Structure formats: structure tokens, C-alpha cells
mmCIF file of C-alpha atoms and ligand atoms in Angstrom:
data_model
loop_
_atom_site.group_PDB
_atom_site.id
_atom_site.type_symbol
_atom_site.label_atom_id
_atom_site.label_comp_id
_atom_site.label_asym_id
_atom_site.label_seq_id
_atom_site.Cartn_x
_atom_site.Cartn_y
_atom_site.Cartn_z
ATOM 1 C CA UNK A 126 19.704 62.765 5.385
ATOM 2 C CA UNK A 127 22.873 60.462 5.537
ATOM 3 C CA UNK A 128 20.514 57.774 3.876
ATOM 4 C CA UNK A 129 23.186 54.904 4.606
ATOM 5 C CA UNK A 130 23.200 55.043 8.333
ATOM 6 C CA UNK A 131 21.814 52.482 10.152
ATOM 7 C CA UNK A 132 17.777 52.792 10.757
ATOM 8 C CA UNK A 133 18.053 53.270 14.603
ATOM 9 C CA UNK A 134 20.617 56.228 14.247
ATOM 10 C CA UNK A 135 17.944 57.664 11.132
ATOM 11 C CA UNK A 136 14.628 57.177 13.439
ATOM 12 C CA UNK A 137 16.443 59.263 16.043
ATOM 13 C CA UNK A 138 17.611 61.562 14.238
ATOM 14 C CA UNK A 139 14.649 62.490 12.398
ATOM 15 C CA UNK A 140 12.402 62.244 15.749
ATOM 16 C CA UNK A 141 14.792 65.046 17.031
ATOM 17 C CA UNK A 142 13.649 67.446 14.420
ATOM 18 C CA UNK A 143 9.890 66.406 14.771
ATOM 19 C CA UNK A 144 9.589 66.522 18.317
ATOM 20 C CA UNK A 145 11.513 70.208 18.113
ATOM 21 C CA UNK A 146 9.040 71.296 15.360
ATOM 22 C CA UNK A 147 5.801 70.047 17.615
ATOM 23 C CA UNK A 148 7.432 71.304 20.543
ATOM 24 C CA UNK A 149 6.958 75.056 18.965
ATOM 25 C CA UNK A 150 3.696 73.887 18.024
ATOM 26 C CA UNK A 151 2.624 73.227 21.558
ATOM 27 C CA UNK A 152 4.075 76.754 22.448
ATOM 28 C CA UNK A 153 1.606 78.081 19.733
ATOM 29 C CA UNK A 154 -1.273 76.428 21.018
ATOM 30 C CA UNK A 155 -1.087 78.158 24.347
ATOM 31 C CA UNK A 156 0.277 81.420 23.446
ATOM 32 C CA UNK A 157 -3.033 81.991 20.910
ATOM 33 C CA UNK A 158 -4.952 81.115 24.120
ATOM 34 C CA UNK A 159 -7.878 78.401 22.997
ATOM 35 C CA UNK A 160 -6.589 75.111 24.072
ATOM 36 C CA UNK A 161 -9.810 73.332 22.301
ATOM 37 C CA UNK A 162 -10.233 70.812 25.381
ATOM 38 C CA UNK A 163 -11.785 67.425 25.238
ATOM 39 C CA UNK A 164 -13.207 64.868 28.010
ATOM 40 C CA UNK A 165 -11.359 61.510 26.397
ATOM 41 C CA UNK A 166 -12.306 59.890 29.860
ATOM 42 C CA UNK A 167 -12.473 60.424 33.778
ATOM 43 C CA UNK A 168 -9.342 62.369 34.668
ATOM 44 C CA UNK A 169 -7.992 61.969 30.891
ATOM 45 C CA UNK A 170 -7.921 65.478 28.638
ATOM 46 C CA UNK A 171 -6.579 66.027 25.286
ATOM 47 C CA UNK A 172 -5.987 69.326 23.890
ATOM 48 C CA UNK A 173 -5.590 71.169 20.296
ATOM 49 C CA UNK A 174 -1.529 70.527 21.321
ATOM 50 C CA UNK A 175 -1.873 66.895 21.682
ATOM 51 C CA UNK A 176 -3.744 66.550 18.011
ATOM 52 C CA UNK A 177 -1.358 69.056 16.292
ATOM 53 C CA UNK A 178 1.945 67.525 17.697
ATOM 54 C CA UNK A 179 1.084 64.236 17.479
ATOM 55 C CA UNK A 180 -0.014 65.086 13.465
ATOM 56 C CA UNK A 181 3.220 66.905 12.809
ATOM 57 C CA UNK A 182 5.202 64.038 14.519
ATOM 58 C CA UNK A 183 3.377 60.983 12.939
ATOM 59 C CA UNK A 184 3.313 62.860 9.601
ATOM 60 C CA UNK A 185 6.582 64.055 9.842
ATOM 61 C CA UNK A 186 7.867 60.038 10.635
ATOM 62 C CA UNK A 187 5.773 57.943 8.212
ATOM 63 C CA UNK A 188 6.790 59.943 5.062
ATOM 64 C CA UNK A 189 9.916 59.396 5.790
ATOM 65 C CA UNK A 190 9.662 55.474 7.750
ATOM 66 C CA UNK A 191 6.620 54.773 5.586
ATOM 67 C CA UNK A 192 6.810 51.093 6.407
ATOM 68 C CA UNK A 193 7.341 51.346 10.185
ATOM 69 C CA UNK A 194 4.670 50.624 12.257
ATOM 70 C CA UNK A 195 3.710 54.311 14.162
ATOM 71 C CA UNK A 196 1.233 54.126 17.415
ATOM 72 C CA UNK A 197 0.185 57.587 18.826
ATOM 73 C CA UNK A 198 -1.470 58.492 21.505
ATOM 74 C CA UNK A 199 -4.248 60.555 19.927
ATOM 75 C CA UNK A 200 -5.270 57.588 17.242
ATOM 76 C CA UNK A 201 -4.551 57.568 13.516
ATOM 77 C CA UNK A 202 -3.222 60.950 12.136
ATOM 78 C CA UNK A 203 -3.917 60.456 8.485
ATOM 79 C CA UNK A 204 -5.603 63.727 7.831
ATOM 80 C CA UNK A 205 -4.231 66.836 6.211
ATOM 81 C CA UNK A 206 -1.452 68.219 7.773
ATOM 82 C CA UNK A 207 -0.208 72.126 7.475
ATOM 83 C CA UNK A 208 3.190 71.524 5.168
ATOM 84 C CA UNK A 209 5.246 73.676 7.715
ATOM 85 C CA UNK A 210 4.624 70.899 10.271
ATOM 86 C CA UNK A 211 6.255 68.421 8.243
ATOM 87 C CA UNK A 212 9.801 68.019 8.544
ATOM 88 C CA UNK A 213 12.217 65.663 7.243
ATOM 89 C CA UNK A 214 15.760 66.635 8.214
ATOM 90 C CA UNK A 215 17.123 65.045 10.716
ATOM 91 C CA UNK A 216 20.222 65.779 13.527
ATOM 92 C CA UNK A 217 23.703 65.049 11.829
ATOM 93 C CA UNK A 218 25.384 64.318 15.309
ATOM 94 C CA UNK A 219 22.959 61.291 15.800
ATOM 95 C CA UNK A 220 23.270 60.003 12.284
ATOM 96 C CA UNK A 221 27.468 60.127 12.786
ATOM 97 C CA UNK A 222 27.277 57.654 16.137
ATOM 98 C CA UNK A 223 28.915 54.480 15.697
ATOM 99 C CA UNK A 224 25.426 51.897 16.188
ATOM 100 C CA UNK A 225 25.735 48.919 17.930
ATOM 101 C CA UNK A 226 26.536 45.503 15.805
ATOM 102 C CA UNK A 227 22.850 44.170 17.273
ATOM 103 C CA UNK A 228 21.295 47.290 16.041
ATOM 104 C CA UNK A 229 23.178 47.996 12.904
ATOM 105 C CA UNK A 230 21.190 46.208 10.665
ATOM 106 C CA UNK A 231 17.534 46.588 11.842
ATOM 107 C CA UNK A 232 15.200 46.601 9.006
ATOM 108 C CA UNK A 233 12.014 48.746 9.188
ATOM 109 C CA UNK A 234 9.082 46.171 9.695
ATOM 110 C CA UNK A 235 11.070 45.431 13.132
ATOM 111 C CA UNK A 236 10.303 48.616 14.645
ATOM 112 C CA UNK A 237 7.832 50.293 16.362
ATOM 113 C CA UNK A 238 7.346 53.624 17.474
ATOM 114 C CA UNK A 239 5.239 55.240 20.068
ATOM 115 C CA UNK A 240 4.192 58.690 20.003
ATOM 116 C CA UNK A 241 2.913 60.499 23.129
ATOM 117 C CA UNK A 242 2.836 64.531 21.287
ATOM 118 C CA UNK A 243 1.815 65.736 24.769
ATOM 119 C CA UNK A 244 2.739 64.205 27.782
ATOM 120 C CA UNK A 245 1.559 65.715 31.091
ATOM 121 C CA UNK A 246 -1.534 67.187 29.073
ATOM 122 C CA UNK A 247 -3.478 68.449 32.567
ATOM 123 C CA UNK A 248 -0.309 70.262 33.882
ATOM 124 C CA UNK A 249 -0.582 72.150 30.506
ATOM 125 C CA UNK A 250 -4.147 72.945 31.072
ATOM 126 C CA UNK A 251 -3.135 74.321 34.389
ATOM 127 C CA UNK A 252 0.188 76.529 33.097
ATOM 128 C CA UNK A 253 2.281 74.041 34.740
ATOM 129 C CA UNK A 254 4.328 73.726 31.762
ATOM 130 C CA UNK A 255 7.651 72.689 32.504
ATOM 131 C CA UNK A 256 5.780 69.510 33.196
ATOM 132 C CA UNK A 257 5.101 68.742 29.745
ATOM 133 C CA UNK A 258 6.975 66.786 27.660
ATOM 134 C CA UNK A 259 7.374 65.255 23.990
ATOM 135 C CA UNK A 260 7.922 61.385 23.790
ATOM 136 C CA UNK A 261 8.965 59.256 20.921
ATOM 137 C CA UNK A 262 10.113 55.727 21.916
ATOM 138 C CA UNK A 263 11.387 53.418 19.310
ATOM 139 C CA UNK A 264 11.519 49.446 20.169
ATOM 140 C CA UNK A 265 12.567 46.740 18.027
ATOM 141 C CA UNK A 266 11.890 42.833 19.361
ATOM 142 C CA UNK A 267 9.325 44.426 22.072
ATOM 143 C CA UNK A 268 11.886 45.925 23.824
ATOM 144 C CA UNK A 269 12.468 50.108 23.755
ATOM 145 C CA UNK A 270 15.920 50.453 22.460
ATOM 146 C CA UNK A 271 15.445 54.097 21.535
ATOM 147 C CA UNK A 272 13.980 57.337 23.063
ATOM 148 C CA UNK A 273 14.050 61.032 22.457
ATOM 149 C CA UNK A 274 12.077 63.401 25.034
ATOM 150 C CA UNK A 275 11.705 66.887 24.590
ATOM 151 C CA UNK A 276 10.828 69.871 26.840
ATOM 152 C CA UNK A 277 9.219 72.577 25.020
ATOM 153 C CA UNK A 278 9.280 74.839 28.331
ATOM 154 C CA UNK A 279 12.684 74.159 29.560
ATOM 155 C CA UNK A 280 14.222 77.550 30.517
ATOM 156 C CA UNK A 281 10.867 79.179 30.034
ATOM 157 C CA UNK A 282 11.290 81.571 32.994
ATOM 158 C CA UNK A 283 14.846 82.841 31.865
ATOM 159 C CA UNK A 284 14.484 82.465 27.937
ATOM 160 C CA UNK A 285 12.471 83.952 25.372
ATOM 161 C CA UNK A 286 10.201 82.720 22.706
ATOM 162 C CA UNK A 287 11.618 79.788 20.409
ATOM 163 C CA UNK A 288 14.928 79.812 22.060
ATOM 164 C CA UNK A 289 13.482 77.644 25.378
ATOM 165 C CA UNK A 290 13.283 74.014 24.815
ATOM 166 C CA UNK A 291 15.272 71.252 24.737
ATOM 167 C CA UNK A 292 15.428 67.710 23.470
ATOM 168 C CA UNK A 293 17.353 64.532 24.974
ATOM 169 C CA UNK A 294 18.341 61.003 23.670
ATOM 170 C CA UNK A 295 19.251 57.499 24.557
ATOM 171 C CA UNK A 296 19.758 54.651 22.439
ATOM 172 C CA UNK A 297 20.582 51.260 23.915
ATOM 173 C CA UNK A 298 24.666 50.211 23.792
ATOM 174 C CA UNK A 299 25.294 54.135 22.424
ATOM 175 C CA UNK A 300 24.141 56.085 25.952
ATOM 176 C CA UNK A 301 22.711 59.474 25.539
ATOM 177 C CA UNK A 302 23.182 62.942 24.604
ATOM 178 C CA UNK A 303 21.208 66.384 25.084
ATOM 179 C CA UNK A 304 22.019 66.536 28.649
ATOM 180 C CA UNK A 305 24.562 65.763 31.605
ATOM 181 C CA UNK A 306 23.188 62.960 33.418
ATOM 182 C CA UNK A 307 23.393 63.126 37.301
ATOM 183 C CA UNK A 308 23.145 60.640 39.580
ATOM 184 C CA UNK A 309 21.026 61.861 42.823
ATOM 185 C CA UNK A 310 22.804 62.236 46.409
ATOM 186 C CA UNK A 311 23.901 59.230 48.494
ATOM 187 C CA UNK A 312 22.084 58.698 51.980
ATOM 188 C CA UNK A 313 18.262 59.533 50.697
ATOM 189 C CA UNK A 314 15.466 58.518 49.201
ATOM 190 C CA UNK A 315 13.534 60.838 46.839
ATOM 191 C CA UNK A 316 10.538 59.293 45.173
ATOM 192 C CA UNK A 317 8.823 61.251 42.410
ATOM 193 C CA UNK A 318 4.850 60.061 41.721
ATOM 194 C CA UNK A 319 1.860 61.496 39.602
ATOM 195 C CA UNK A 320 0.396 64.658 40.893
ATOM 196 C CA UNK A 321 -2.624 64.530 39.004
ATOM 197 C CA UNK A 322 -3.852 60.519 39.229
ATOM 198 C CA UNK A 323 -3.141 59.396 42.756
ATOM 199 C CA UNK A 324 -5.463 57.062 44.704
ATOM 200 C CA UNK A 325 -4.974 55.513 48.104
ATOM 201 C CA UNK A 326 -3.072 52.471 46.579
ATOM 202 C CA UNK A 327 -0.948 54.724 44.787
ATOM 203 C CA UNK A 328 -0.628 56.332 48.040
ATOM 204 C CA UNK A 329 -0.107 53.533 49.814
ATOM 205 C CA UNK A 330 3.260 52.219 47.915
ATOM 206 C CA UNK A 331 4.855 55.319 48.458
ATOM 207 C CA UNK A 332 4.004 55.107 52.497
ATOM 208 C CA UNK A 333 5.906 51.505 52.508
ATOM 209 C CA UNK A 334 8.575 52.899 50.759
ATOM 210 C CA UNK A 335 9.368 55.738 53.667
ATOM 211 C CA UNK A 336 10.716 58.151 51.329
ATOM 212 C CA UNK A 337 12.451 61.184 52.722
ATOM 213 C CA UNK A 338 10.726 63.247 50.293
ATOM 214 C CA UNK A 339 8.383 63.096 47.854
ATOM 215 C CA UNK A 340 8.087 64.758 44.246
ATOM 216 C CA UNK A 341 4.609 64.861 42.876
ATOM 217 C CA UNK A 342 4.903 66.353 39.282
ATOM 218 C CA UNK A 343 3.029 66.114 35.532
ATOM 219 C CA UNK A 344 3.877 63.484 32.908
ATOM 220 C CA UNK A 345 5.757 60.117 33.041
ATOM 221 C CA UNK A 346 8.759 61.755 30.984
ATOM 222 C CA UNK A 347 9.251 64.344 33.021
ATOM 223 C CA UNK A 348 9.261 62.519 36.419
ATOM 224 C CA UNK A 349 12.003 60.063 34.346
ATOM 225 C CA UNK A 350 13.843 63.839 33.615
ATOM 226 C CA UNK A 351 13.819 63.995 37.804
ATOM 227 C CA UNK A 352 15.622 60.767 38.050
ATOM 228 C CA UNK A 353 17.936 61.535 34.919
ATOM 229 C CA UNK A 354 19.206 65.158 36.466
ATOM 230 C CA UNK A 355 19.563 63.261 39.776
ATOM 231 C CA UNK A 356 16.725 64.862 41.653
ATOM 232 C CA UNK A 357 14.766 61.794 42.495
ATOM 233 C CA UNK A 358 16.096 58.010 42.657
ATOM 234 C CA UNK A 359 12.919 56.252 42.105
ATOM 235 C CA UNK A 360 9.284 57.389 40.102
ATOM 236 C CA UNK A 361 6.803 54.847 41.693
ATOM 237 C CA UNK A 362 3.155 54.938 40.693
ATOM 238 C CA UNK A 363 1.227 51.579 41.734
ATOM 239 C CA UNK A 364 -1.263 52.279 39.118
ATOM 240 C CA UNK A 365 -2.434 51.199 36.006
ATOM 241 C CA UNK A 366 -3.207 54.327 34.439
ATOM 242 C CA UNK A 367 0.307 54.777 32.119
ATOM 243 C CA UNK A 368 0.211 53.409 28.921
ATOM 244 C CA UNK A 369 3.627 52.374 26.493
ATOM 245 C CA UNK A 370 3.676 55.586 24.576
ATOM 246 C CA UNK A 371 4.526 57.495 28.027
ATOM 247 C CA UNK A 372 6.841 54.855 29.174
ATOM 248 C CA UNK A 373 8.610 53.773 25.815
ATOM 249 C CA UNK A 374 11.219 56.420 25.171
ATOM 250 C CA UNK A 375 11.827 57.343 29.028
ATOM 251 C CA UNK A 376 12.421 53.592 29.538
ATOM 252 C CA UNK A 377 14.654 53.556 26.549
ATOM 253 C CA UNK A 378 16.843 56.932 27.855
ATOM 254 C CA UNK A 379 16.974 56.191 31.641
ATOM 255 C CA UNK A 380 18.221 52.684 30.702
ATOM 256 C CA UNK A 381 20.851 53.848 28.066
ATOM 257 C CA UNK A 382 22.038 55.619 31.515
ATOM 258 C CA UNK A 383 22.485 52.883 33.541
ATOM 259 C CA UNK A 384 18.757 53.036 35.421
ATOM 260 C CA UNK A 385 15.689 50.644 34.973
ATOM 261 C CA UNK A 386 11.699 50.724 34.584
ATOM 262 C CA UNK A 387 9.794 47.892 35.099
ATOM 263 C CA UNK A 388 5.923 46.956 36.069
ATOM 264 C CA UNK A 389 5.215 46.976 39.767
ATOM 265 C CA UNK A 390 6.415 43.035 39.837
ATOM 266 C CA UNK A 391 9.766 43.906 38.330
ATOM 267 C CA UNK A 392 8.606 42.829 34.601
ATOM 268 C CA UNK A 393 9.855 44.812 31.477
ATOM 269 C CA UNK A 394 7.111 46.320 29.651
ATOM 270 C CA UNK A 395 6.709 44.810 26.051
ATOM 271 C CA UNK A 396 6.632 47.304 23.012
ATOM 272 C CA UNK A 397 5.338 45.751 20.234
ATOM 273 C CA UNK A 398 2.820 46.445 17.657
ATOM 274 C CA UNK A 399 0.226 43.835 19.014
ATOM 275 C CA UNK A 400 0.817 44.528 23.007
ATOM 276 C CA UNK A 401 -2.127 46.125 24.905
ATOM 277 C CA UNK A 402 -1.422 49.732 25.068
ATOM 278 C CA UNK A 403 -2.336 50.060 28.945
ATOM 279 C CA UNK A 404 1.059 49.668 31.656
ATOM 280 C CA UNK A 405 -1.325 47.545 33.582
ATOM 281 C CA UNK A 406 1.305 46.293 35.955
ATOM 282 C CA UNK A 407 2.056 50.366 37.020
ATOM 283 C CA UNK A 408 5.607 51.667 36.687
ATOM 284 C CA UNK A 409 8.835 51.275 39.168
ATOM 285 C CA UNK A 410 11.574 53.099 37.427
ATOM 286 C CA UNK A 411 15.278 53.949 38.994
ATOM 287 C CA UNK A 412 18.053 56.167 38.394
ATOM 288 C CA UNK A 413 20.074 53.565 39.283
ATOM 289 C CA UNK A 414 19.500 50.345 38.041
ATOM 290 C CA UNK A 415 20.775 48.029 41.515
ATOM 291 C CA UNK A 416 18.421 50.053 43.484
ATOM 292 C CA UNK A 417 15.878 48.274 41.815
ATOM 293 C CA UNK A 418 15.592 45.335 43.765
ATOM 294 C CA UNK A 419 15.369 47.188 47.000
ATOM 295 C CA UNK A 420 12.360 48.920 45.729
ATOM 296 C CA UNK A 421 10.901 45.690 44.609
ATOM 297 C CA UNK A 422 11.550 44.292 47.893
ATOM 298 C CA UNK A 423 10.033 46.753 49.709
ATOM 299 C CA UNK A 424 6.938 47.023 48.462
ATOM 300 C CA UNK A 425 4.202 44.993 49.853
ATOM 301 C CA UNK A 426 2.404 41.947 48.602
ATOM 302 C CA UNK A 427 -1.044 43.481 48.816
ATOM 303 C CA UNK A 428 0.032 46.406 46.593
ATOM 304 C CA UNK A 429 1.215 44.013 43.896
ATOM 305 C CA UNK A 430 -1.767 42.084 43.704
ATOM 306 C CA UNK A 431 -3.766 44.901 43.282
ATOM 307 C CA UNK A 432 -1.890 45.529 39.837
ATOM 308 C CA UNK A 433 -2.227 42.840 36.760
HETATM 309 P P1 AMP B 614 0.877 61.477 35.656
HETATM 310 O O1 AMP B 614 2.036 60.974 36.387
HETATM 311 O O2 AMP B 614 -0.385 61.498 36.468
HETATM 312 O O3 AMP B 614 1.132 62.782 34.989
HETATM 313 O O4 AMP B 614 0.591 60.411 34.521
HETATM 314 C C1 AMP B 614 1.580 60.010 33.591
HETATM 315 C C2 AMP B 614 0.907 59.641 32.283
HETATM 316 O O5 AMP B 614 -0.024 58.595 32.500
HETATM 317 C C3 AMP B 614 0.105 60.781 31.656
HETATM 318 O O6 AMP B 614 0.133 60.645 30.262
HETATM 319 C C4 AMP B 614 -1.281 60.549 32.162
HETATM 320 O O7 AMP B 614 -2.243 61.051 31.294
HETATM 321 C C5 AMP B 614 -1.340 59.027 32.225
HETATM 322 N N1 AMP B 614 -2.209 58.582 33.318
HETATM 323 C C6 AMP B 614 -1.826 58.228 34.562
HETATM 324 N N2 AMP B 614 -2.899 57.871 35.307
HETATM 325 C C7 AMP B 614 -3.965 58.000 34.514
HETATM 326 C C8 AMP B 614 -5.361 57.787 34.686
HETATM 327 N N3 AMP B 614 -5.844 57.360 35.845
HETATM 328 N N4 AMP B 614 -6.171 58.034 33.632
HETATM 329 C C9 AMP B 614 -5.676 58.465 32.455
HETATM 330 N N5 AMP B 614 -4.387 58.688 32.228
HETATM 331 C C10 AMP B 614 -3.524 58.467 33.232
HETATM 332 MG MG1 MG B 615 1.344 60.775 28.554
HETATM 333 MG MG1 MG B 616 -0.177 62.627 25.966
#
């Protein structure tokens, strides 16, 4: 690893390489056919995928960041880990970007990273798998500055084995790379919402909102993906249920684009080590970030209130 770039372009550039190598491990999981479920709560499943990736990534970060503060999903990974899960190279693209003069000389207790291994967890159940994601979000100062998402499925139906997949990233002031953003069409109004966690006030936002479609898919990240590839122009779910690690590094990528994610009141999420981990507020995001007030606007008192 270029060991003198800045700490940003580093934490990137080794998340790339961790979230690839848990990415395969996901695709392992379900290919050897026991997905080793678990009940964490109503409506909330982990799977053997969610431990492994999340102890390949979190492993695979702190021996390298071993004084940055690392919040996963699945709790503490401090246990044993297979030593072909843990990786320490890192992408040499990311760690030749020119950082930003604000985030050029970020020093490691500053940051913190949140890990979601498995995001979209009961589409994968189900086989809907280009639903899932990978999410590593890095924020300094509470805010997310940094993200990298990957898509162990992407191209499943046309590619074989370890060939599918692919990984984006956005840092803040830099923009992003892994993809061609796209900005959806003019004269519509495509909202994207959960398809596994709706209720009648999640419902009921999207009914004020008069979309002229509506996207229900799996996982925060990849409903972000559907306003990144300019499919949707807004992901609204009036409900607490996300927490930071699957809003972190799609925040942090959709804004490095030019698009915005707030709470349901139009507040930026806070990232830091102390915050409570639930997105209590629920999450407006938008491809483009002045459509965000229209959403805001639009959406009705008695929804808000509803949401903390
Ligand atoms: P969804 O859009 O339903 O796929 O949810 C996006 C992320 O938030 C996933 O990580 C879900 O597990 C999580 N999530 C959303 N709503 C809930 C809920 N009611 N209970 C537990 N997790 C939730
Ligand atoms: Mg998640
Ligand atoms: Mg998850």
C-alpha cells in the first residue's frame, strides 16, 4: 500500500478489496446451500453471509486502521478469522486521487466506519440477490464523507462465477468512480421504497407524494444504486427501521454525485462513534439534490410527527 497517501484515499482503497473479498464470500454462502438463519428480531434476519462478511471486512480493516473506530452491523468481530478472508491490499487508482485540502490530513481517531456485510439480508433469503449489497461508509466530524458499495450479484444472469460483481465509490470533493452515474428522466416521478418493511405510514408518504411509479426493492444501498443509475429520483421510507451502517456509505456516494439523504424532516444523519445507531427520523434521499425540498414540502405534517 502507497503508505503516504492521505487516510481517506487508504480507507477506500482498502474497503474496495474487503468488500470484493466478502462479496465472494456471500456467493459461497449460498452456493453451499445452508444459509445458518437467525431471528435477531421481528422482521430482522441475519445469515452465515452477514457474520462471515462482516468478519472478513472488520478483520480485514482494523489490522490495517487498528486505531479507527469500526461499528458493524453484526456486533464485535474479534474472533478467529479464516486467513484467506483477510486482505490488506488495497485499489491503486483510489490511492493515486488527488484528496481534498479538508480531507488531506485526517488522522485516524477522527474516523469512523460503518460496516453493513449484508445489506438487503431477506431478499437473499428469498434468491432475490441482485438486491443485496456490501456497505462500508467512512465519516469523519459525524458527517459520511466516504462510501464504497458493492454488488456481489451484479451481472449474475449473464456472468459466471467470480467474474459478476461490482464495487462503486464516492468520496466527498473527489466524486465517484465504479460506475457512470445517470441522472433519471425529466417529467416523472419514480420513488423507490422497502419491499420487505412497509407499514401504512410508510405507505402513506408515498400516497402524498403521487408518484408515477413506484420501485419496491431489498436493501437501502441498493434502492440508493436506483437513484445513482437514474432509475428512481427519490427512495422515501417514513420509517424508523434503517440504521447508519445502511445509510452511511450510500449517503456518502449519492452525495459525492450531486444528490442528498436526509431524515424525514430534512436533517443530516450524524455518524459518529457515540450516535444512536437507529435512523429514527426515516430516510428521504434524492438523485438530485434541489429536488429535495419539493419532497420535503410535500410530505405531510402528520407523517413527520410520527418519526423522531
Ligand atoms: P429495506 O428497504 O426494507 O430493505 O430496509 C433497508 C435496511 O433497513 C435493511 O438493512 C433492513 O434490514 C433495515 N430495516 C428497515 N426496516 C426495518 C425493520 N422494520 N426492522 C429491521 N430492519 C429494518
Ligand atoms: Mg442493511
Ligand atoms: Mg445487513
Amino acid at each position: 500500500m502507497a503508505q503516504n497517501a492521505p487516510l481517506i484515499l487508504r480507507l477506500v482503497a482498502s474497503s474496495i478489496t474487503a468488500v470484493n473479498r466478502a462479496g465472494k464470500i456471500i456467493r459461497d454462502v449460498m452456493s453451499q446451500g445452508d444459509l445458518g438463519i437467525v431471528e435477531k428480531g421481528k422482521n430482522d434476519l441475519q445469515t452465515e453471509a452477514d457474520r462471515s462478511a462482516q468478519r472478513c471486512i472488520v478483520t480485514s480493516l482494523s489490522r490495517q486502521f487498528p486505531s479507527v473506530t469500526i461499528i458493524g452491523e453484526e456486533g464485535p468481530s474479534n474472533c478467529e478469522v479464516p486467513s484467506d478472508w483477510v486482505v490488506t491490499d488495497s485499489d491503486p487508482q483510489v490511492l493515486q486521487l488527488q484528496c481534498p485540502e479538508e480531507l488531506g490530513s485526517v488522522l485516524d481517531h477522527e474516523v469512523v466506519v460503518w460496516v453493513d456485510p449484508l445489506d438487503g439480508t431477506s431478499e437473499y433469503t428469498q434468491g432475490l440477490l441482485d438486491h443485496v449489497t456490501v456497505l462500508v461508509g467512512i465519516a469523519v466530524g459525524g458527517r459520511a464523507i466516504g462510501g464504497v458499495i458493492h454488488q456481489p450479484y451484479y451481472n449474475y444472469e449473464t456472468v459466471n462465477g467470480d467474474d459478476m460483481g461490482r464495487t462503486l465509490w464516492g468520496i466527498s470533493g473527489i466524486g465517484t468512480g465504479g460506475f457512470e452515474p445517470q441522472l433519471p428522466p425529466e417529467g416523472r416521478r419514480i420513488i423507490t421504497t422497502t419491499r420487505s418493511h412497509s407499514n401504512s405510514v410508510v405507505q402513506a408518504a408515498l400516497d402524498a407524494l403521487h408518484p408515477d411509479e413506484i420501485l419496491r426493492v431489498g436493501g437501502a444501498g441498493h434502492k440508493v444504486m436506483l437513484l445513482m443509475e437514474g432509475k428512481a429520483h427519490a427512495y422515501v421510507f417514513a420509517s424508523p427501521g434503517c440504521k447508519r451502517w445502511d445509510t452511511c456509505a450510500p449517503e456518502a456516494v449519492l452525495v459525492a454525485m450531486g444528490g442528498h439523504l436526509t431524515d424525514m424532516h430534512g436533517n443530516s444523519y450524524c455518524y459518529n462513534k457515540d450516535t444512536p445507531h437507529q435512523n429514527t427520523g426515516g430516510v428521504l434521499a434524492t438523485a438530485k439534490g434541489e429536488d429535495h425540498s419539493w419532497y420535503l414540502r410535500n410530505l405531510p405534517d402528520t407523517i413527520r410527527q410520527t418519526l423522531v
